[in-house]
mmCIF file of C-alpha atoms in Angstrom:
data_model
loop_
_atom_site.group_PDB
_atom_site.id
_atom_site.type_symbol
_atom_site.label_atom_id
_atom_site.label_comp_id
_atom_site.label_asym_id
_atom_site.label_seq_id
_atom_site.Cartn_x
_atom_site.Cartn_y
_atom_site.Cartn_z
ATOM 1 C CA UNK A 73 -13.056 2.033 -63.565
ATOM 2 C CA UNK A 74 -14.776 2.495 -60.312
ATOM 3 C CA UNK A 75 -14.293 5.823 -58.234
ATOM 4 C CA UNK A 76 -15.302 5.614 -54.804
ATOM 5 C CA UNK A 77 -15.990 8.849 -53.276
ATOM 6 C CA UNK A 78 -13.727 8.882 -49.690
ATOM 7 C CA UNK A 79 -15.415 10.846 -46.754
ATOM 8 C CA UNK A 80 -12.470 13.856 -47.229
ATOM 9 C CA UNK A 81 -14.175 14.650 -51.002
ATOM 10 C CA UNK A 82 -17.655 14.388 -49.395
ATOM 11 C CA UNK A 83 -17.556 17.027 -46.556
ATOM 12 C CA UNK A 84 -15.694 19.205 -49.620
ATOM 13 C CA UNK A 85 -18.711 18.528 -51.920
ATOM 14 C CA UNK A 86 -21.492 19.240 -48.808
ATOM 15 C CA UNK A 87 -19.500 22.636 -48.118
ATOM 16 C CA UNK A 88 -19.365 23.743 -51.313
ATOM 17 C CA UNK A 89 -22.979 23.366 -51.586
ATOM 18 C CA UNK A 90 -23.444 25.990 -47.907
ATOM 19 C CA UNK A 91 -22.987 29.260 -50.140
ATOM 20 C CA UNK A 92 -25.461 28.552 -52.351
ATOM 21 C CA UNK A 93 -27.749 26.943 -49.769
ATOM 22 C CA UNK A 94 -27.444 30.198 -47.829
ATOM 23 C CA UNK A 95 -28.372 32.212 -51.033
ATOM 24 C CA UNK A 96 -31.486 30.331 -51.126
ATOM 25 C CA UNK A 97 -33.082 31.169 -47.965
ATOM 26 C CA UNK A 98 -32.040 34.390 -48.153
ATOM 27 C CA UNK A 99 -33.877 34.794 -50.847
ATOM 28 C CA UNK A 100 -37.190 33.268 -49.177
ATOM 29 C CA UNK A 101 -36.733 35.090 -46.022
ATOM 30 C CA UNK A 102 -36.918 38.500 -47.900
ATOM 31 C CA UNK A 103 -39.750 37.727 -49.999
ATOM 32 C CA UNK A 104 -41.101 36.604 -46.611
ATOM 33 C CA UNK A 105 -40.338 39.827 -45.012
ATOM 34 C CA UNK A 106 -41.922 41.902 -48.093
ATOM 35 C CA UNK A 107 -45.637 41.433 -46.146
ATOM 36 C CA UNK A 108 -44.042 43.152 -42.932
ATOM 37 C CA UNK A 109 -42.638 45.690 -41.378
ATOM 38 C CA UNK A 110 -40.826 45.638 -38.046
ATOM 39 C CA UNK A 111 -40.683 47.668 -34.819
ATOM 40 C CA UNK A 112 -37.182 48.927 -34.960
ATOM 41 C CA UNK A 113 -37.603 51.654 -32.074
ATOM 42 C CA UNK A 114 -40.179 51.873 -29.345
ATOM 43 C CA UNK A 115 -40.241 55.028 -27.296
ATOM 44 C CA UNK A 116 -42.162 54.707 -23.992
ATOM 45 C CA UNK A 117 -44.493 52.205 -22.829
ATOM 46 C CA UNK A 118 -47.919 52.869 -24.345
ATOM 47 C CA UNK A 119 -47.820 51.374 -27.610
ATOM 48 C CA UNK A 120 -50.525 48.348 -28.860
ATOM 49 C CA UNK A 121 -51.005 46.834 -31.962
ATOM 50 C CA UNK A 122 -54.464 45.685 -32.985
ATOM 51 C CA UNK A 123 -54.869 42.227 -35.279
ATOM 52 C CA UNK A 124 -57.472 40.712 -36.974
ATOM 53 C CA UNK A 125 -55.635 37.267 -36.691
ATOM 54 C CA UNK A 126 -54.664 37.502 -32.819
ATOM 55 C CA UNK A 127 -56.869 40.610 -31.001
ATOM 56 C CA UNK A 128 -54.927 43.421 -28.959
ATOM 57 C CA UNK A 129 -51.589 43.050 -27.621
ATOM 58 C CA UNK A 130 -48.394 45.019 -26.172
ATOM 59 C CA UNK A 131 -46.008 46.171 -28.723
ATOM 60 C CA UNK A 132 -42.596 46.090 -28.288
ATOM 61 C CA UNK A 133 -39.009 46.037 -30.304
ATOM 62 C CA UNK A 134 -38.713 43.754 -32.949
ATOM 63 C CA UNK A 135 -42.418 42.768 -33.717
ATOM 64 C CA UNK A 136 -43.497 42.464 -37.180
ATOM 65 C CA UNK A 137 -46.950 43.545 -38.338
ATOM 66 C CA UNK A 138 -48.389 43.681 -41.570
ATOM 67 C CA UNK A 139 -51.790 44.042 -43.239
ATOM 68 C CA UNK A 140 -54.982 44.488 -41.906
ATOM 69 C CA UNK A 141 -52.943 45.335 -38.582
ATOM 70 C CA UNK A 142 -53.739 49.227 -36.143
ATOM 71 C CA UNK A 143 -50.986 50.096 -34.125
ATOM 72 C CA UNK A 144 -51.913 53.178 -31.540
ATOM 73 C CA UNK A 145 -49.732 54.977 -29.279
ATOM 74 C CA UNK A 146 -50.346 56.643 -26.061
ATOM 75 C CA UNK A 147 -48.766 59.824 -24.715
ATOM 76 C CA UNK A 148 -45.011 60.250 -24.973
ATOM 77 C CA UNK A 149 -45.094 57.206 -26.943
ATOM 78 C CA UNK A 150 -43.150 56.941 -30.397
ATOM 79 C CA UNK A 151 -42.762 53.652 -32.739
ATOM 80 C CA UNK A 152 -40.868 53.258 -35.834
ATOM 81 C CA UNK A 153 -41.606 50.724 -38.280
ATOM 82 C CA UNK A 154 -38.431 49.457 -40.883
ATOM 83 C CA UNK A 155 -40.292 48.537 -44.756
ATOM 84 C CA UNK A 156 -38.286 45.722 -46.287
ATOM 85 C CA UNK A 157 -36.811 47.876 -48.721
ATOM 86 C CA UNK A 158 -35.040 50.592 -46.087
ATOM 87 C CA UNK A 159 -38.097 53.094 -45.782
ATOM 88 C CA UNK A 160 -39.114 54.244 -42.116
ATOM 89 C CA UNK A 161 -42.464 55.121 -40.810
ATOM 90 C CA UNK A 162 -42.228 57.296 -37.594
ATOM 91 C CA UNK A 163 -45.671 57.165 -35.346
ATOM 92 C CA UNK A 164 -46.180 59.903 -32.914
ATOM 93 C CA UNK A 165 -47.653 59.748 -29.164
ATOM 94 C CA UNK A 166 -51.515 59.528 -29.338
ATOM 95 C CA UNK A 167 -51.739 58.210 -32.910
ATOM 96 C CA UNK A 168 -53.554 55.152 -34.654
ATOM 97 C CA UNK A 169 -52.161 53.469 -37.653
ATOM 98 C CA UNK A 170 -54.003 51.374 -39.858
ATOM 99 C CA UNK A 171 -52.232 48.907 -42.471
ATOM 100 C CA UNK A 172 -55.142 48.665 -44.879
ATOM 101 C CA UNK A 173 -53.536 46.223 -47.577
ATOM 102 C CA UNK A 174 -50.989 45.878 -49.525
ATOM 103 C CA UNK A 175 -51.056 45.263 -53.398
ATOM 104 C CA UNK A 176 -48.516 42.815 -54.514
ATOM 105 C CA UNK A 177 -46.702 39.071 -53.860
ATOM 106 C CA UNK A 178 -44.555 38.053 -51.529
ATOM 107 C CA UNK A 179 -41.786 39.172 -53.783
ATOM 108 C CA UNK A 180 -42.616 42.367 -55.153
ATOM 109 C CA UNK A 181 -44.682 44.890 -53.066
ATOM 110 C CA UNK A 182 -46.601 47.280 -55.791
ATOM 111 C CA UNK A 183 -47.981 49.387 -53.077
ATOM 112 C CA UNK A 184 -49.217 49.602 -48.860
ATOM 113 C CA UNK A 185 -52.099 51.273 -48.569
ATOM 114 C CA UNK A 186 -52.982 53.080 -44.408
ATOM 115 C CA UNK A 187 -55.014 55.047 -42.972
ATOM 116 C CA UNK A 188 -54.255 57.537 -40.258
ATOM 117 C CA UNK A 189 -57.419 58.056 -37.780
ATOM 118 C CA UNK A 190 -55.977 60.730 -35.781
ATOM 119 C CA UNK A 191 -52.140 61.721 -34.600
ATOM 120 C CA UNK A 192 -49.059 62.327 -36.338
ATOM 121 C CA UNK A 193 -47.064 60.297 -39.284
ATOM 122 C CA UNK A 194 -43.345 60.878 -40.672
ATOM 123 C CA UNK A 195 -41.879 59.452 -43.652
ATOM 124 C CA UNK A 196 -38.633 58.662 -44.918
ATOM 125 C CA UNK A 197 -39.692 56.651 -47.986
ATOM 126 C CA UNK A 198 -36.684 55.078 -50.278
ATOM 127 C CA UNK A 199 -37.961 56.155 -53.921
ATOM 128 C CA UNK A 200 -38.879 53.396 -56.550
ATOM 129 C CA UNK A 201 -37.644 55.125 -59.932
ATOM 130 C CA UNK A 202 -36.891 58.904 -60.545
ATOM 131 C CA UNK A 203 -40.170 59.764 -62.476
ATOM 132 C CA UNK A 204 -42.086 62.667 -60.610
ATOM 133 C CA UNK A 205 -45.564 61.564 -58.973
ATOM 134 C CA UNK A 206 -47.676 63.111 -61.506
ATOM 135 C CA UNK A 207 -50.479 60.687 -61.193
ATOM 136 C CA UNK A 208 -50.860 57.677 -58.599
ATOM 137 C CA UNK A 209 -49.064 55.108 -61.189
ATOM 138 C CA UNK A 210 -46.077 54.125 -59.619
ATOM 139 C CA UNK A 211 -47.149 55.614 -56.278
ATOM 140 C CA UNK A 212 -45.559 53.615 -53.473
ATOM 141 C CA UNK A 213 -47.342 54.242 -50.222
ATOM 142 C CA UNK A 214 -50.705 56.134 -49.348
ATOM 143 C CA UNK A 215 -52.056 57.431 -46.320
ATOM 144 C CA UNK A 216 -56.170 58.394 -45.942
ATOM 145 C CA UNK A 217 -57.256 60.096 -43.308
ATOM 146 C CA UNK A 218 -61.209 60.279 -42.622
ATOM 147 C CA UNK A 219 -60.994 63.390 -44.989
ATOM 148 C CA UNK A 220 -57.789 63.527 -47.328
ATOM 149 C CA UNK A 221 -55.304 61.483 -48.862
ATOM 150 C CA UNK A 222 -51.418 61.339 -49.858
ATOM 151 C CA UNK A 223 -49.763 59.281 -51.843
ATOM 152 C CA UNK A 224 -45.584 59.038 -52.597
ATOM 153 C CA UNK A 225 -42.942 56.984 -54.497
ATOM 154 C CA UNK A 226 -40.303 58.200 -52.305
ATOM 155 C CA UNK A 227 -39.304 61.450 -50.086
ATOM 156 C CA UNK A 228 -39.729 62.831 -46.366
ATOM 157 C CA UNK A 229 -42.903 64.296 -45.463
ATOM 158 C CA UNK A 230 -44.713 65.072 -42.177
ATOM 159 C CA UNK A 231 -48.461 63.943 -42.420
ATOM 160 C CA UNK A 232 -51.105 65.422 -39.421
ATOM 161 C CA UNK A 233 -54.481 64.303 -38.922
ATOM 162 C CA UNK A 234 -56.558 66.433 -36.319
ATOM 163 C CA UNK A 235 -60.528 65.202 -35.675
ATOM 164 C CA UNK A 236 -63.098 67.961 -35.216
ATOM 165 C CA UNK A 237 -64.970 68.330 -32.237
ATOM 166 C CA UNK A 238 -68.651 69.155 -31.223
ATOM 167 C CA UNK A 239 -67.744 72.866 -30.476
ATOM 168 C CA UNK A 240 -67.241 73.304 -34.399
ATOM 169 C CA UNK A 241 -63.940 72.644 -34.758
ATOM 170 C CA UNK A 242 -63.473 71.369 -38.628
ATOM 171 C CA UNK A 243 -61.306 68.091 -38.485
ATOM 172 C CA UNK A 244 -58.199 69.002 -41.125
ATOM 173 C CA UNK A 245 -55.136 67.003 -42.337
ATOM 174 C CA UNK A 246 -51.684 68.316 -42.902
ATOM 175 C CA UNK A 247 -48.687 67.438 -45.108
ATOM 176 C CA UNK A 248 -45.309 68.902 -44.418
ATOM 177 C CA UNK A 249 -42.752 67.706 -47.566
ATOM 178 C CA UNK A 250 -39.070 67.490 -46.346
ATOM 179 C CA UNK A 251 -37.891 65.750 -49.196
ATOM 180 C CA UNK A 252 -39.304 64.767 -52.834
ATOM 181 C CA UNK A 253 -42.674 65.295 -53.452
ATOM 182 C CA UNK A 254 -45.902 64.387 -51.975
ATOM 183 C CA UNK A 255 -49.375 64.014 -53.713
ATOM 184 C CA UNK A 256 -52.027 65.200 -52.073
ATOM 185 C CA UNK A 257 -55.850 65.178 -52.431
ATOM 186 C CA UNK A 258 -59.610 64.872 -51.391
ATOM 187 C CA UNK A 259 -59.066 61.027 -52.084
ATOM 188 C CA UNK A 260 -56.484 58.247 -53.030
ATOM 189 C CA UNK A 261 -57.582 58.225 -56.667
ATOM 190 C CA UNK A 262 -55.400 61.192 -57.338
ATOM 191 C CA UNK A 263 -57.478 62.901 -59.763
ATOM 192 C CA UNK A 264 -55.869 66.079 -61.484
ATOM 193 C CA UNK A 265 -58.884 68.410 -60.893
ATOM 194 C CA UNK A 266 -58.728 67.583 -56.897
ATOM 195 C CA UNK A 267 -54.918 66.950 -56.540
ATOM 196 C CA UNK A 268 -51.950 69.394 -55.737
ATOM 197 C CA UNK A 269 -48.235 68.218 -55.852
ATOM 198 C CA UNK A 270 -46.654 69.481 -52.688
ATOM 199 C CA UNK A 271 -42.780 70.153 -53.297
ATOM 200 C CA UNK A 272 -40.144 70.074 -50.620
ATOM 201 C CA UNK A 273 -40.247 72.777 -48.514
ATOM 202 C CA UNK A 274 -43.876 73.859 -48.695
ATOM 203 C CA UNK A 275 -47.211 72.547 -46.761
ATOM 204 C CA UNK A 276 -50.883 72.861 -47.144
ATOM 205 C CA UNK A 277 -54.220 71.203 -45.573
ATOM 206 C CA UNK A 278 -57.480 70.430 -46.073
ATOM 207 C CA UNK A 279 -60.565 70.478 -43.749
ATOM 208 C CA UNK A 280 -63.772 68.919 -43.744
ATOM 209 C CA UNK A 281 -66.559 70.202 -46.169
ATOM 210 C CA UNK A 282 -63.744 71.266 -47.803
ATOM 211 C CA UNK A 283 -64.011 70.121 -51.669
ATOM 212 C CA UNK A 284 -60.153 70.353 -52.644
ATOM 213 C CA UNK A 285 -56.459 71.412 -50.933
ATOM 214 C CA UNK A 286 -55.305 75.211 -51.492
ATOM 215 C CA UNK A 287 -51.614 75.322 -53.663
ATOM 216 C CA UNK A 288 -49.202 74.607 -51.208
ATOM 217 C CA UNK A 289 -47.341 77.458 -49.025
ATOM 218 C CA UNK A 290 -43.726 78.189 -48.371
ATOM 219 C CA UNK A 291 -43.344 76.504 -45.212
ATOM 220 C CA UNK A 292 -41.926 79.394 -42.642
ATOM 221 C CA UNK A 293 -40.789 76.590 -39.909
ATOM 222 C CA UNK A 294 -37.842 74.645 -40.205
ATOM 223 C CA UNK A 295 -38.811 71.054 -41.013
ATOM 224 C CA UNK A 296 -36.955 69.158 -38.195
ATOM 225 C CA UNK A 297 -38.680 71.477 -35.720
ATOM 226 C CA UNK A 298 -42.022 70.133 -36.933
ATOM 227 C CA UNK A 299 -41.173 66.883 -36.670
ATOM 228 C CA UNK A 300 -39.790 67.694 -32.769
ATOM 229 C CA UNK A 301 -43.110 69.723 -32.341
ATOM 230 C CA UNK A 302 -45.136 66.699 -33.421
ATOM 231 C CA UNK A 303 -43.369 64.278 -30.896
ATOM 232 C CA UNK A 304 -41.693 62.823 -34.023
#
């Protein structure tokens, strides 16, 4: 016996079909999206990002950059950057960002690796698992500066980068934790006789010639005020 299918039955089949459909791309746009990260808030006027693929342009709300891309502020200028997975990246006026690389696929990001030339950095990373950052497996994001290095899986920290200056002025790097812990060292391979684990609530630098960070300190400032202090 032949069944022909009326028109009724085939609009019912096509919509049942949407949900799924919809499931699909959503799927594809966030493994898309894993490679970028998005303005979300631009404060003042001064802000450029710096591409390998396109040159120097304007940033504004709602760009996306990703790696290999600088993004440098001017005064009284503030960007924040949304990660795919919920984490924030706060720049402050008169910073520059690098996005080194990144080191995974388009669906799972293993790890984004930046550099900070000068300026201010916050953090409000979403953690990965609950171990404790005792070495850099698992580590989630790193930051260099042209002397030190940090690493995290997830937690609030305040991350300062200040260049030296003909007069004698050592250059030196500072990491404020608000949250979790932070990893910090000489370098971004972490190693145990060069690396300190800076808990929430304490702080410590490092300045050039400098061979390793000192144990970190009680911090003795609150650490919103820091953040406010650094424009952040």
């Amino acid at each position: 016996m032949l069944v022909t299918m009326t028109m009724r039955n085939r609009k019912r089949v096509k919509l049942a079909f949407l949900p799924a459909l919809a499931a699909i791309a959503s799927v594809v746009a966030t493994a898309s999206d894993n490679r970028h990260m998005r303005v979300i808030e631009l404060r003042g006027s001064d802000a450029r990002v710096v591409s390998k693929k396109s040159g120097e342009r304007p940033l504004k709300e709602g760009d996306e950059v990703s790696e290999g891309d600088a993004i440098q502020t001017g005064v009284k200028t503030l960007v924040t950057l949304a990660l795919f997975d919920g984490s924030r990246l706060r720049i402050a006026p008169e910073s520059r960002l690098n996005l080194s690389s990144l080191k995974g696929d388009t669906r799972t990001i293993v790890r984004w690796d930046m550099k900070l030339d000068r300026g201010a950095v916050s953090g409000d990373i979403v953690e990965r698992d609950s171990q404790k950052p005792k070495s850099d497996r698992g580590i989630k994001l790193t930051i260099e500066t042209p002397i030190a290095a940090m690493g995290v899986r997830g937690t609030r920290f305040l991350y300062t980068h200040e260049e030296g200056n003909e007069a004698g002025k050592a250059a030196r790097t500072e990491i404020h934790t608000g949250r979790g812990e932070v990893l910090f060292s000489k370098t971004k391979d972490f190693r145990e006789d060069s690396t300190v684990i800076v808990g929430q609530g304490y702080w410590t630098f490092l300045e050039a010639k400098i061979p390793k960070p000192d144990g970190p300190t009680k911090a003795t400032e609150d650490y919103e005020k820091l953040l406010e202090k650094n424009g952040l």
